[in-house]
Tab-separated table of C-alpha atoms in Angstrom:
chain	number	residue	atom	x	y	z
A	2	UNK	CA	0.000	0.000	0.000
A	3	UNK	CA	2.979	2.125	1.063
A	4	UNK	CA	3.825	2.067	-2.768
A	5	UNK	CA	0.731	3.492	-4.134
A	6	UNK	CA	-0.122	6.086	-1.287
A	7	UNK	CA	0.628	9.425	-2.251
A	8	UNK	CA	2.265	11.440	0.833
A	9	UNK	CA	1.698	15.107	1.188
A	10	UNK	CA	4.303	16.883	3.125
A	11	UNK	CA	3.591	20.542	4.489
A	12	UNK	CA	6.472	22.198	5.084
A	13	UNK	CA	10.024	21.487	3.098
A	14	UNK	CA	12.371	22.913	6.085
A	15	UNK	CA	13.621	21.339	9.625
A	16	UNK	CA	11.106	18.220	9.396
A	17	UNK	CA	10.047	18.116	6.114
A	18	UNK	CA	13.011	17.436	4.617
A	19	UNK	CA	14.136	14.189	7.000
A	20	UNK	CA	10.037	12.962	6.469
A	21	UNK	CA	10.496	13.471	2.983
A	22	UNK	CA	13.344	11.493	2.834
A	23	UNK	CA	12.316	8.788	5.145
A	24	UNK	CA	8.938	8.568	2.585
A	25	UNK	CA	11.391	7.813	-0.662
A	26	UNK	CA	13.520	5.705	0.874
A	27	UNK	CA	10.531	3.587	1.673
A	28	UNK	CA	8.962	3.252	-1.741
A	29	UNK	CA	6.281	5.974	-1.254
A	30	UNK	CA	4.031	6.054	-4.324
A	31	UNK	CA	4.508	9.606	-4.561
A	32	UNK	CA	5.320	12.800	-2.652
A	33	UNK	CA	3.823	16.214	-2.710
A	34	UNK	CA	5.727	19.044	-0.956
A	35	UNK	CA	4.399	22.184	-0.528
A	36	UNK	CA	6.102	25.257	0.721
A	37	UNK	CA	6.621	29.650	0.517
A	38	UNK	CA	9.798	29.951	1.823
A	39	UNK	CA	13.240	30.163	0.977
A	40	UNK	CA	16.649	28.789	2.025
A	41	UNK	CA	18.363	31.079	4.606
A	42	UNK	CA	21.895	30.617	5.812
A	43	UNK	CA	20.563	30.004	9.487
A	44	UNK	CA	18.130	27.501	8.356
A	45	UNK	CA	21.338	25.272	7.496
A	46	UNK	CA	22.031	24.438	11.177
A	47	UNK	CA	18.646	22.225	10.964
A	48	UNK	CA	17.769	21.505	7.653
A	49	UNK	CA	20.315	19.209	6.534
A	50	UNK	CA	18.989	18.572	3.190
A	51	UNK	CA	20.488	22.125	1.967
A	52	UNK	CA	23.660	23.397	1.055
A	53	UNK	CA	24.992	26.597	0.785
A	54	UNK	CA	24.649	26.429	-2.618
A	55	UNK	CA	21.011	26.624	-1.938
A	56	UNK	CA	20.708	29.880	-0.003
A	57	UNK	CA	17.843	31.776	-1.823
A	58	UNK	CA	16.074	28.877	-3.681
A	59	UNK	CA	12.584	27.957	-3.155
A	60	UNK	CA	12.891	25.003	-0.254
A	61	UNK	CA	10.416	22.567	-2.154
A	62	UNK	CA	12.903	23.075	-5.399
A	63	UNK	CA	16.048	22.193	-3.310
A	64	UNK	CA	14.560	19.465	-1.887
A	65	UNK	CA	12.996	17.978	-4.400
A	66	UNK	CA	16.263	17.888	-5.960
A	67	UNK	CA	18.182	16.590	-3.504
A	68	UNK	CA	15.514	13.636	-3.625
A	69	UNK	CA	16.302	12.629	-6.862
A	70	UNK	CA	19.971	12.933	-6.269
A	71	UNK	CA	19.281	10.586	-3.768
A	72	UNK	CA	17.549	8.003	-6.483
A	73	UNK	CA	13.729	9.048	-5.794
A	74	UNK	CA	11.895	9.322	-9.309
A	75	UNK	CA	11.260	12.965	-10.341
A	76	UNK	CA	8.148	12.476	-11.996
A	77	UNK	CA	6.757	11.206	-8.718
A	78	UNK	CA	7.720	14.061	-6.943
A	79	UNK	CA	5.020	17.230	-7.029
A	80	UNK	CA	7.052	20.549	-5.657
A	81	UNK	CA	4.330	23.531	-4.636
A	82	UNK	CA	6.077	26.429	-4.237
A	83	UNK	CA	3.032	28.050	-1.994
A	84	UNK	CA	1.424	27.948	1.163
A	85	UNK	CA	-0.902	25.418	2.311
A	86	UNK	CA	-4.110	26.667	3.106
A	87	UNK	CA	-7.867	26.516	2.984
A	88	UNK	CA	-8.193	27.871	-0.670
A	89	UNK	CA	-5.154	25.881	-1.744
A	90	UNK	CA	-6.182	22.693	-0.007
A	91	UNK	CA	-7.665	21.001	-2.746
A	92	UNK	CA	-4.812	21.637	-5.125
A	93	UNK	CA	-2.084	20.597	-3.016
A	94	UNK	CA	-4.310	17.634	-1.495
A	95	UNK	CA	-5.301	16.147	-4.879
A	96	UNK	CA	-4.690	12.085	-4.865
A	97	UNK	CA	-3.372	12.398	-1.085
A	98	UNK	CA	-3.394	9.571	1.041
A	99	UNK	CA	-1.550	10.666	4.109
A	100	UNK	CA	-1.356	13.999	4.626
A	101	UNK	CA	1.928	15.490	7.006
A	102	UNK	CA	2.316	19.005	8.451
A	103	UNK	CA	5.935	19.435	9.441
A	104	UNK	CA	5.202	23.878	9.125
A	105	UNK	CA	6.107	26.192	11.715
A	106	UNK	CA	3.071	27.852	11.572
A	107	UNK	CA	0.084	26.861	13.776
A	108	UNK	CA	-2.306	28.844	11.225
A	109	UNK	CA	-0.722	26.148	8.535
A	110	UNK	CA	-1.350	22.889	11.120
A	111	UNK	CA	-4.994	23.975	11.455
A	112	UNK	CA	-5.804	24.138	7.987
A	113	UNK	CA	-3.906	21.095	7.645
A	114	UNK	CA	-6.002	19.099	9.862
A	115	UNK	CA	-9.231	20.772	9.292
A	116	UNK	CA	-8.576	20.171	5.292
A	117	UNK	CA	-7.657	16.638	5.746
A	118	UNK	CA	-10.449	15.057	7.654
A	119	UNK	CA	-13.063	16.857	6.064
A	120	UNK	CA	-12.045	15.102	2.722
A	121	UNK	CA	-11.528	11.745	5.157
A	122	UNK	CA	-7.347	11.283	4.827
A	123	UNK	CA	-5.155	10.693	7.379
A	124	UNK	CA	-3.168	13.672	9.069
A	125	UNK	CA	-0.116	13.797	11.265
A	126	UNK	CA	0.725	17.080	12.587
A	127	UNK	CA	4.481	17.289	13.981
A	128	UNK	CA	5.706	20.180	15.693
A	129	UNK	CA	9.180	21.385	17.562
A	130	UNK	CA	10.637	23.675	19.797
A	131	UNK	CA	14.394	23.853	20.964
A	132	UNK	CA	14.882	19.939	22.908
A	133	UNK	CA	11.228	18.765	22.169
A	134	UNK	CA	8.569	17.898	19.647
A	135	UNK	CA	5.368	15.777	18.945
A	136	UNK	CA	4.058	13.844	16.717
A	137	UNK	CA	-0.124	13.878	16.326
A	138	UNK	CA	-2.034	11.415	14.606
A	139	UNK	CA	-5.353	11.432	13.327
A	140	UNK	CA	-8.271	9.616	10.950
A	141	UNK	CA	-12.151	10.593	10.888
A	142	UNK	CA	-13.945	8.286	13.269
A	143	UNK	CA	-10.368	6.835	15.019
A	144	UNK	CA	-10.129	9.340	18.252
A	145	UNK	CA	-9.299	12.756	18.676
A	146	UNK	CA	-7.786	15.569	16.323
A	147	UNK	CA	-5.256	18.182	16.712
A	148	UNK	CA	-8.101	20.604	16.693
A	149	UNK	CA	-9.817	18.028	19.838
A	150	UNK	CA	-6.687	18.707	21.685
A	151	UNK	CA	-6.009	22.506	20.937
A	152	UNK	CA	-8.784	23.846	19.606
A	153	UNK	CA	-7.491	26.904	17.886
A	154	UNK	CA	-4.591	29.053	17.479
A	155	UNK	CA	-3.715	31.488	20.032
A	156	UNK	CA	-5.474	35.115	20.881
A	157	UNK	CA	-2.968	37.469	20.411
A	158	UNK	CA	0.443	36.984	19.614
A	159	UNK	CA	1.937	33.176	18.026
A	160	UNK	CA	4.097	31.387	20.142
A	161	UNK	CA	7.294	31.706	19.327
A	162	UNK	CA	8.613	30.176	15.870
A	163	UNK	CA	11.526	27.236	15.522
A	164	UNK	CA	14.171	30.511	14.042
A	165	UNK	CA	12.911	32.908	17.375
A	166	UNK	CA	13.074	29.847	20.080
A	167	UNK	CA	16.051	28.066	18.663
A	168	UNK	CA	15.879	24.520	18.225
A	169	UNK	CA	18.596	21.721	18.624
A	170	UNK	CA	18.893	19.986	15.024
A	171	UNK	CA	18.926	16.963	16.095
A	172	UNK	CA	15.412	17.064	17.265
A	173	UNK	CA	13.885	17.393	13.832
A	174	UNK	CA	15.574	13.930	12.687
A	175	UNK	CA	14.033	12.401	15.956
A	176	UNK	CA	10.597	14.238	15.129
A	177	UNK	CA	10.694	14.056	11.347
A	178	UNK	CA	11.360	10.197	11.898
A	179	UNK	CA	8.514	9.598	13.829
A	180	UNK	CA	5.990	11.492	11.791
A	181	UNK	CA	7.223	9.250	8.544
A	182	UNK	CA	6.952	6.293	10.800
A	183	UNK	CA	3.094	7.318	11.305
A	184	UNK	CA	2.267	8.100	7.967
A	185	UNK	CA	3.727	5.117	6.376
A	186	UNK	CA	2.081	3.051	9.139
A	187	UNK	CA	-1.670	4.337	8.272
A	188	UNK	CA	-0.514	3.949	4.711
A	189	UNK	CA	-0.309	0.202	4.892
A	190	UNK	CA	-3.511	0.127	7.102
A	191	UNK	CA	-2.180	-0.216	10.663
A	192	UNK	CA	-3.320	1.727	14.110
A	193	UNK	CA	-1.300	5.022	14.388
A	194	UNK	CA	-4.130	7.668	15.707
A	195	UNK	CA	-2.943	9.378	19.043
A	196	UNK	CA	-0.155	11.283	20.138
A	197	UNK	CA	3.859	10.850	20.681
A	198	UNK	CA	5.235	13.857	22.855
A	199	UNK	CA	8.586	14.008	23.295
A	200	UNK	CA	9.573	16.088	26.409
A	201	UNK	CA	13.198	16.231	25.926
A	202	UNK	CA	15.073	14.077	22.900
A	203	UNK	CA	18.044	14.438	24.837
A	204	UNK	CA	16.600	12.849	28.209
A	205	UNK	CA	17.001	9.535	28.695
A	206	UNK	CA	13.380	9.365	29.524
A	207	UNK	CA	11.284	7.436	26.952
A	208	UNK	CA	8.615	9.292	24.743
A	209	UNK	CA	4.926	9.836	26.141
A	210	UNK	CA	2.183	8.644	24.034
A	211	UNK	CA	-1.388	8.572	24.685
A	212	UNK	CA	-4.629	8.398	23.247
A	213	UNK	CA	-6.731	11.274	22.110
A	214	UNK	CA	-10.166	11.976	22.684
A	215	UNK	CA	-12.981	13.424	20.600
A	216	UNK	CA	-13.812	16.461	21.618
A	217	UNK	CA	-17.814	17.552	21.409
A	218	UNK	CA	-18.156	19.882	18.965
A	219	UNK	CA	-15.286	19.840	17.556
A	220	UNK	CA	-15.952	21.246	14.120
A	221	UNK	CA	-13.129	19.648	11.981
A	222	UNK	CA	-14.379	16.186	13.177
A	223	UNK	CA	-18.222	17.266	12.555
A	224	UNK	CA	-16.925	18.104	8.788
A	225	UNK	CA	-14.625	14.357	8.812
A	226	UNK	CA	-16.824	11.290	6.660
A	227	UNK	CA	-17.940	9.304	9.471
A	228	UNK	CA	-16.448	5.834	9.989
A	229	UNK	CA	-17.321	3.859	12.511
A	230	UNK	CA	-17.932	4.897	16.137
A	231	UNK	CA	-15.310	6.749	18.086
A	232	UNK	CA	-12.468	5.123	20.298
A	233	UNK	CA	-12.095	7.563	23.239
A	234	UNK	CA	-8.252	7.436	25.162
A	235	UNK	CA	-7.868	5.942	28.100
């Protein structure tokens, strides 16, 4: 299944590019990256899949280069040089199977999930800050959402970004790994809903994960195709 799944990936910087690497390696059917920004000279602390050489390039360009350096098949690899949101869902989602937000931009992860469910594929939203990250999970009718769990961005000001809060590189190999380990496990069928929280990567205590439940009213889930009754967390 893992072979004829196409993968969206939201975001091409600091996770994207170790998901989207972790997707072709695996056989993915086919990978759609979308994202605005450009490569920066401080983003190469993180992002490993630049080079100097690609300060000022569109990030879904580099890295969809660098994945067919790497042997992935160009014309399975869809580069959107845009933003993902609600009136460029159904663009960027066309043919998705799994659908990954790796942005720094909690605006982005909403849409993300919201866009997702209500056309009934499979998110994961990831998400880091300086020694810690999670991974989130979710399918209409299998638990909780990111939207069940947070319910909207912020009043006021964002939280900080990864570039204003710093964040240790290593973390978005650890994150970025475990998001493609979701998505490629709901690609070939298997239970992946719920949420992996990392407090500290470099703490030798083990990863939380846990269960998420539906909220009531939850509009993203009220939008999702319904499939089956709901499994609640324990």
């Amino acid at each position: 299944m893992i072979a004829s799944t196409r993968f969206v990936v939201i975001g091409a910087g600091g996770l994207g590019g170790p998901i989207a690497y972790a997707l072709a390696a695996a056989g993915a059917g086919a990978i759609t990256v979308a994202d605005p920004d450009r490569v920066e000279l401080s983003n190469l602390q993180r992002q490993v899949q630049f080079s100097g050489s690609d300060i000022g390039s569109p990030k879904v360009f580099a890295l969809a280069g660098e994945l067919c350096r790497r042997g992935y098949p160009a014309a399975r690899v869809r580069a959107i040089d845009g933003a993902f949101a609600p009136e460029s869902a159904a663009d960027i989602l066309d043919g998705a199977g799994v659908v990954i937000d790796g942005s720094d931009d909690l605006a982005t992860k909403f849409a993300a999930n919201d866009a997702a469910l209500a056309r009934g594929i499979p998110v994961i939203v990831a998400g880091i800050t300086r020694h810690a990250g999670h991974v989130l999970c979710a399918r209409a009718g299998d638990g909780g959402c990111y939207r069940c769990l947070f319910e909207g961005p912020p009043d006021g000001d964002e939280p900080p970004t990864c570039a204003d809060a710093g964040v240790l590189g290593a973390v978005c190999a650890v994150i970025g790994g475990e998001a493609a380990r979701a998505a490629l496990a709901l690609a070939a069928g298997n239970d992946a809903c719920g949420i992996t929280i990392y407090d500290d990567v470099t703490a030798p205590a083990p990863p939380r994960r846990h269960r998420i439940s539906p909220r009531p009213g939850c509009p993203a889930c009220a939008l999702a195709p319904h499939r089956g009754h709901q499994r609640w967390a324990s």
